[in-house]
Short mmCIF file of C-alpha atoms and ligand atoms in Angstrom, two decimals:
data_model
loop_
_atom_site.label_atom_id
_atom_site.label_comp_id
_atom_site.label_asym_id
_atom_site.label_seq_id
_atom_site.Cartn_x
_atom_site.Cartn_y
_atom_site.Cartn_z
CA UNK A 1 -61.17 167.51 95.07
CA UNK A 2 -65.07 165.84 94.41
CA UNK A 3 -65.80 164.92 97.82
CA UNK A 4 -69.45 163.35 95.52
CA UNK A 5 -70.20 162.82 91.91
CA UNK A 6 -74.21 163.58 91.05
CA UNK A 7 -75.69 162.36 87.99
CA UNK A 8 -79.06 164.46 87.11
CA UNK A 9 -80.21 163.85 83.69
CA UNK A 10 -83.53 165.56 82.32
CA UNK A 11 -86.24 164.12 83.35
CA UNK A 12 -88.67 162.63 81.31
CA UNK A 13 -92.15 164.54 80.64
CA UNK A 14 -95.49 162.80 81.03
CA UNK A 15 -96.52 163.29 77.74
CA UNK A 16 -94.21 162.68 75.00
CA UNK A 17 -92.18 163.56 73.40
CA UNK A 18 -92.09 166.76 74.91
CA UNK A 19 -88.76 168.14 73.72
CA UNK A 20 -85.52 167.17 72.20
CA UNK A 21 -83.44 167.81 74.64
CA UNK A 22 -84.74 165.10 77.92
CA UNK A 23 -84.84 161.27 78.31
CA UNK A 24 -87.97 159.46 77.66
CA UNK A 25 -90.24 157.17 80.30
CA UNK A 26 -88.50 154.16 78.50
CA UNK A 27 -84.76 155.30 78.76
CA UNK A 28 -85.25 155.23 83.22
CA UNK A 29 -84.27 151.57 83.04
CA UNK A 30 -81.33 151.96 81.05
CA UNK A 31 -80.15 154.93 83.03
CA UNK A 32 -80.54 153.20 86.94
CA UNK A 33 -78.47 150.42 85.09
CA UNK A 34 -75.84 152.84 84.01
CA UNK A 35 -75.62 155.27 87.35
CA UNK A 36 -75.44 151.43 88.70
CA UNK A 37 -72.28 150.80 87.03
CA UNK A 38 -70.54 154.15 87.70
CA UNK A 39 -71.39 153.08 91.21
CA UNK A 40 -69.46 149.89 91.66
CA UNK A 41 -66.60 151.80 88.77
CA UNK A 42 -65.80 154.38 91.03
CA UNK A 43 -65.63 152.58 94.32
CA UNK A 44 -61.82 151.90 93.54
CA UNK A 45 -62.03 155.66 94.26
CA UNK A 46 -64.16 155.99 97.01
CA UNK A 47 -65.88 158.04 95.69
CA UNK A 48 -70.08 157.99 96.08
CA UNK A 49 -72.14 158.57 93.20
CA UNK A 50 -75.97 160.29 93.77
CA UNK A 51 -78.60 159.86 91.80
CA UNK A 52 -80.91 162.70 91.08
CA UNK A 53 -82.88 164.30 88.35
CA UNK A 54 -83.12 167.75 86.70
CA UNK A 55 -87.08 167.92 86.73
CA UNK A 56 -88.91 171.08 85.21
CA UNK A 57 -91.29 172.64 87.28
CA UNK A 58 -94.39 173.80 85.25
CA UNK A 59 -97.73 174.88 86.29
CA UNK A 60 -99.57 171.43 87.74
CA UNK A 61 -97.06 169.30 87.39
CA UNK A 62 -97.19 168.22 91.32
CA UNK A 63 -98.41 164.97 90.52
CA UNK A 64 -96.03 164.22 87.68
CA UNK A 65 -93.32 164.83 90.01
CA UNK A 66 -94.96 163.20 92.93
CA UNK A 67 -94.98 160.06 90.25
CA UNK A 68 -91.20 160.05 89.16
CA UNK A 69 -90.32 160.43 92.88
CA UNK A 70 -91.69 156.91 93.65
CA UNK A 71 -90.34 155.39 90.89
CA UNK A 72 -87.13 154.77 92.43
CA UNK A 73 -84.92 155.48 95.56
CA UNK A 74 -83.58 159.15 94.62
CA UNK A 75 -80.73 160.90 96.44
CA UNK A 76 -82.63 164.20 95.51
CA UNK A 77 -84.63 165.64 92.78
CA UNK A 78 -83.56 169.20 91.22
CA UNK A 79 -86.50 171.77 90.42
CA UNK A 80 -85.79 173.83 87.72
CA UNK A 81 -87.36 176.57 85.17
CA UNK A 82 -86.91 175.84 81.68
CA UNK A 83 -90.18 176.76 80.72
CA UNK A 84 -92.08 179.85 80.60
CA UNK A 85 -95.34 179.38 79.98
CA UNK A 86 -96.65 176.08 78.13
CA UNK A 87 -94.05 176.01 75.34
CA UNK A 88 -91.08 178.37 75.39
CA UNK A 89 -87.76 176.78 76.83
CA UNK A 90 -86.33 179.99 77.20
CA UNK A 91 -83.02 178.74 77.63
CA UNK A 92 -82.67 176.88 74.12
CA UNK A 93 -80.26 178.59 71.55
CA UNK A 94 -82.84 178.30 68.99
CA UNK A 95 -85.28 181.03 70.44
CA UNK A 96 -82.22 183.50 70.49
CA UNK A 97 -84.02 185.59 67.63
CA UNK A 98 -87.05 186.50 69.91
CA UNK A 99 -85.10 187.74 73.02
CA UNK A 100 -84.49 191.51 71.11
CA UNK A 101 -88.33 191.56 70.73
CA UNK A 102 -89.48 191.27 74.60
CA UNK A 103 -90.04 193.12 77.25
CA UNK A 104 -87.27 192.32 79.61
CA UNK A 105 -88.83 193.47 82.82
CA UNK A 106 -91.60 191.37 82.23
CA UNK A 107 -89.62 188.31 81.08
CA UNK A 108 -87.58 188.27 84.15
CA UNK A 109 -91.01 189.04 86.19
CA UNK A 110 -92.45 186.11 84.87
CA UNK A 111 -89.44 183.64 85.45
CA UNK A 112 -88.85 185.00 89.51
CA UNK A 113 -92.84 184.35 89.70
CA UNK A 114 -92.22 180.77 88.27
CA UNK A 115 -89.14 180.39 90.65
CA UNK A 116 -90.98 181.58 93.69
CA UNK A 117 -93.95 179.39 93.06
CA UNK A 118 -91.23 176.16 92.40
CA UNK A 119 -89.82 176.88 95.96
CA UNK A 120 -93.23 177.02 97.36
CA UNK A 121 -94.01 173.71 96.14
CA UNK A 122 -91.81 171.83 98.33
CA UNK A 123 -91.28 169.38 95.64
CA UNK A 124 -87.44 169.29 95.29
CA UNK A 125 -84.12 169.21 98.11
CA UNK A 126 -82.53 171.83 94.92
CA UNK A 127 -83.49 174.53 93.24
CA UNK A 128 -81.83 174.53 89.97
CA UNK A 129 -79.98 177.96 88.24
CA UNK A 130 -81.35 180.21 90.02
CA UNK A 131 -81.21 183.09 88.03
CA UNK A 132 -80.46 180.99 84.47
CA UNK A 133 -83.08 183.54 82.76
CA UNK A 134 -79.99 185.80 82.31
CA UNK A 135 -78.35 183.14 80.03
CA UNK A 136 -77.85 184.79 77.00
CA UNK A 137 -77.08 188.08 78.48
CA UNK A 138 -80.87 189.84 78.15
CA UNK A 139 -80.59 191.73 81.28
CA UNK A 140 -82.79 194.56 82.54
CA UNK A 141 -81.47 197.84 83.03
CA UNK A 142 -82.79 198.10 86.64
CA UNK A 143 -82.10 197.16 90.16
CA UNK A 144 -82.17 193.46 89.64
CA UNK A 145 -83.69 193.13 93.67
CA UNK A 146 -86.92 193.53 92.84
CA UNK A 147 -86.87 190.52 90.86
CA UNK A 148 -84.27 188.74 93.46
CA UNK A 149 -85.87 189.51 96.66
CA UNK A 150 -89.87 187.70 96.29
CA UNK A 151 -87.74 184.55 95.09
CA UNK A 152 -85.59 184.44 97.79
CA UNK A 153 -88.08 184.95 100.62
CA UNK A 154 -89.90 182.13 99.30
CA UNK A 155 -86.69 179.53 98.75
CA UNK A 156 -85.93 180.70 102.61
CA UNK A 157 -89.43 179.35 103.67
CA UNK A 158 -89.26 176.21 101.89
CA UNK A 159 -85.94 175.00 103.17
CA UNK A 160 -84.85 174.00 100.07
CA UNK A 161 -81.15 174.48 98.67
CA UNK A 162 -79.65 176.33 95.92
CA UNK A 163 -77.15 175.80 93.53
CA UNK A 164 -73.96 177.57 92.71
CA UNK A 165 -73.40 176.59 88.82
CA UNK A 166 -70.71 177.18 87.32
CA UNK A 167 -71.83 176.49 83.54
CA UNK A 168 -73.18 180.16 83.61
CA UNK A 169 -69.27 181.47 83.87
CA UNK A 170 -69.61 179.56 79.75
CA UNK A 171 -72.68 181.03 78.56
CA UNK A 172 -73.05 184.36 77.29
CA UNK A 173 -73.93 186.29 80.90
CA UNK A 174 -70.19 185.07 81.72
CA UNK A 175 -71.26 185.13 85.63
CA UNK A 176 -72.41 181.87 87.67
CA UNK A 177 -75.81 181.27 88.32
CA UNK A 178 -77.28 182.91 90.63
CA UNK A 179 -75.02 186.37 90.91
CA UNK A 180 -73.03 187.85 93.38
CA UNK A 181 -76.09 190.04 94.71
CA UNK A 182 -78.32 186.76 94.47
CA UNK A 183 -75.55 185.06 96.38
CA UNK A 184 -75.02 187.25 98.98
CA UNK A 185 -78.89 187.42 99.77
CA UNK A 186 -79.45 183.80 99.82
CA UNK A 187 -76.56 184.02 102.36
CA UNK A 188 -78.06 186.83 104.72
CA UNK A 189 -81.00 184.55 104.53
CA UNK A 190 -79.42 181.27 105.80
CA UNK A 191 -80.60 179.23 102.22
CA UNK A 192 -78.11 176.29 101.89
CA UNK A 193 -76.29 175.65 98.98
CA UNK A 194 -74.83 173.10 96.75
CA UNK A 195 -72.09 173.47 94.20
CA UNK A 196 -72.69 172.08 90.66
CA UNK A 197 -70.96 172.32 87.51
CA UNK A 198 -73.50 171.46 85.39
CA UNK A 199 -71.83 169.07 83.37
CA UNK A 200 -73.03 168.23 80.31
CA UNK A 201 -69.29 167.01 78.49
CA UNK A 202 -66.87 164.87 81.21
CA UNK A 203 -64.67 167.68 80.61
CA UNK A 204 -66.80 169.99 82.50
CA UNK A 205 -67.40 168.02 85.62
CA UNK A 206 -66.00 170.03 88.40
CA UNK A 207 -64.89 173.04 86.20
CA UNK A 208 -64.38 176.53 87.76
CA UNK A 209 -65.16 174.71 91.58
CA UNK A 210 -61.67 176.96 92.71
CA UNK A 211 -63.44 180.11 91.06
CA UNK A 212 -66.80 179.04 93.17
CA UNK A 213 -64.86 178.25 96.23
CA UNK A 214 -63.51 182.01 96.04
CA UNK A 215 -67.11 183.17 94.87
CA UNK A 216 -68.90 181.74 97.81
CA UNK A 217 -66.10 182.47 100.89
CA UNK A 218 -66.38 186.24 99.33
CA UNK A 219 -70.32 185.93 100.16
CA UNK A 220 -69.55 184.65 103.53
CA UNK A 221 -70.72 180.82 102.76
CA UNK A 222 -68.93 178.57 104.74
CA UNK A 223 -70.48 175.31 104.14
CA UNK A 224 -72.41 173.56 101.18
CA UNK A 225 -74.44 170.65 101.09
CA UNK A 226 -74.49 166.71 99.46
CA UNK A 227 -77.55 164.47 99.90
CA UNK A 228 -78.01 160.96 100.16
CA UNK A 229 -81.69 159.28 100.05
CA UNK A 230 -83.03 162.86 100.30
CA UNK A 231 -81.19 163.20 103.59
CA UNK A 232 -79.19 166.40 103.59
CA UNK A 233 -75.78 166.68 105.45
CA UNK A 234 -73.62 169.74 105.02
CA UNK A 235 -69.74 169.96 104.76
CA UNK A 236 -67.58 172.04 105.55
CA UNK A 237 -66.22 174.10 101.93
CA UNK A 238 -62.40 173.86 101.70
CA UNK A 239 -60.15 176.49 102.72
CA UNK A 240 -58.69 176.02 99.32
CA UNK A 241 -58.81 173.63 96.34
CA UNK A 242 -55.91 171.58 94.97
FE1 LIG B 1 -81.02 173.17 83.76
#
């Protein structure tokens, strides 16, 4: 059962437009007034709705986030990678054709850098995906540690969460972002977690949460996370969902 019901939409970019795929400066209006209604809609339920945002972290953009934070009174803010360097959102079906061509080593180098440097900004309560650089299944053939371990020692220092996300279990890597081996080092490092499905369809809110559940007991989790107004409370995970 959703104990909480977060809304995160992309956030908008300073300069625009940016991409296809976020909502502008101009749309924030219209979506405080819709996360408003879903509010007083779902109180017949009792059921609290957060509002957040899925911000990209890129190089220097401290003061862009710095900027949407005051804009409004956020339950928390999501950092996430999208982005390797100024212009490749590395994530987007329509670069498939240039993943055979790289380097994999050094692609997944350069996104655990980015990550690292994300959770040393301090910017965010959640770190987004961890590991969403796998996506379309462009794995290195090597022990995937080196790449897991710099990232993780700098998510433990900034106290920030992570998310389980289940939308990875739909993409071509078939597994939930982060891994198993991601998971179970987060774990041995005390980062807190948060459970997302990453809904981008109302059929996929909450989908594979029983398959997470197991995931995350397996890992020795025992607790995950919800925040209101930035403050961060953690609950105790279910011994088993309904
Ligand atoms: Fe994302």
């Amino acid at each position: 059962m959703l104990v909480e019901y977060g809304i995160a939409d992309h956030a908008p970019m300073p300069n625009e437009p940016f991409d296809d795929w976020r909502m502008a400066q101009a749309d924030l209006p219209a979506y405080f007034a819709w996360i408003e209604r879903a509010r007083i809609a779902a109180k017949k339920f009792d059921l609290p709705i957060r509002c957040g945002l899925e911000c990209d972290w890129l190089p220097g953009c401290a003061a862009w986030i710095n900027h949407l934070r005051s804009l409004h009174d956020w339950d928390y803010l999501i950092g996430s990678v999208h982005y390797l360097g100024d212009s490749w959102d590395f994530d987007n079906p329509k670069w498939l054709g240039k993943w055979a061509q790289l380097d994999l080593t050094e692609t997944w180098q350069s996104y655990f850098n980015a990550y690292a440097k994300m959770a040393e900004s301090q910017l965010f309560e959640i770190l987004g995906h961890p590991d969403l650089i796998k996506k379309f299944g462009y794995i290195p053939d090597t022990e995937l540690v080196q790449f897991y371990d710099p990232a993780i020692e700098a998510i433990a220092k900034s106290g920030a969460c992570i998310e389980l996300n289940t939308a990875g279990w739909h993409k071509p890597c078939k597994e939930a972002y982060p891994s198993e081996q991601f998971l179970q080092k987060a774990r041995a490092a005390d980062i807190p977690l948060v459970v997302s499905s990453d809904a981008h369809a109302p059929s996929h809110v909450g989908r594979d949460f029983k398959r997470a559940l197991s995931l995350l007991k397996s890992v020795g989790y025992t607790e995950t996370q919800t925040f209101q107004r930035g403050e961060r409370r953690a609950i105790k995970l279910p011994t088993s969902i309904g």
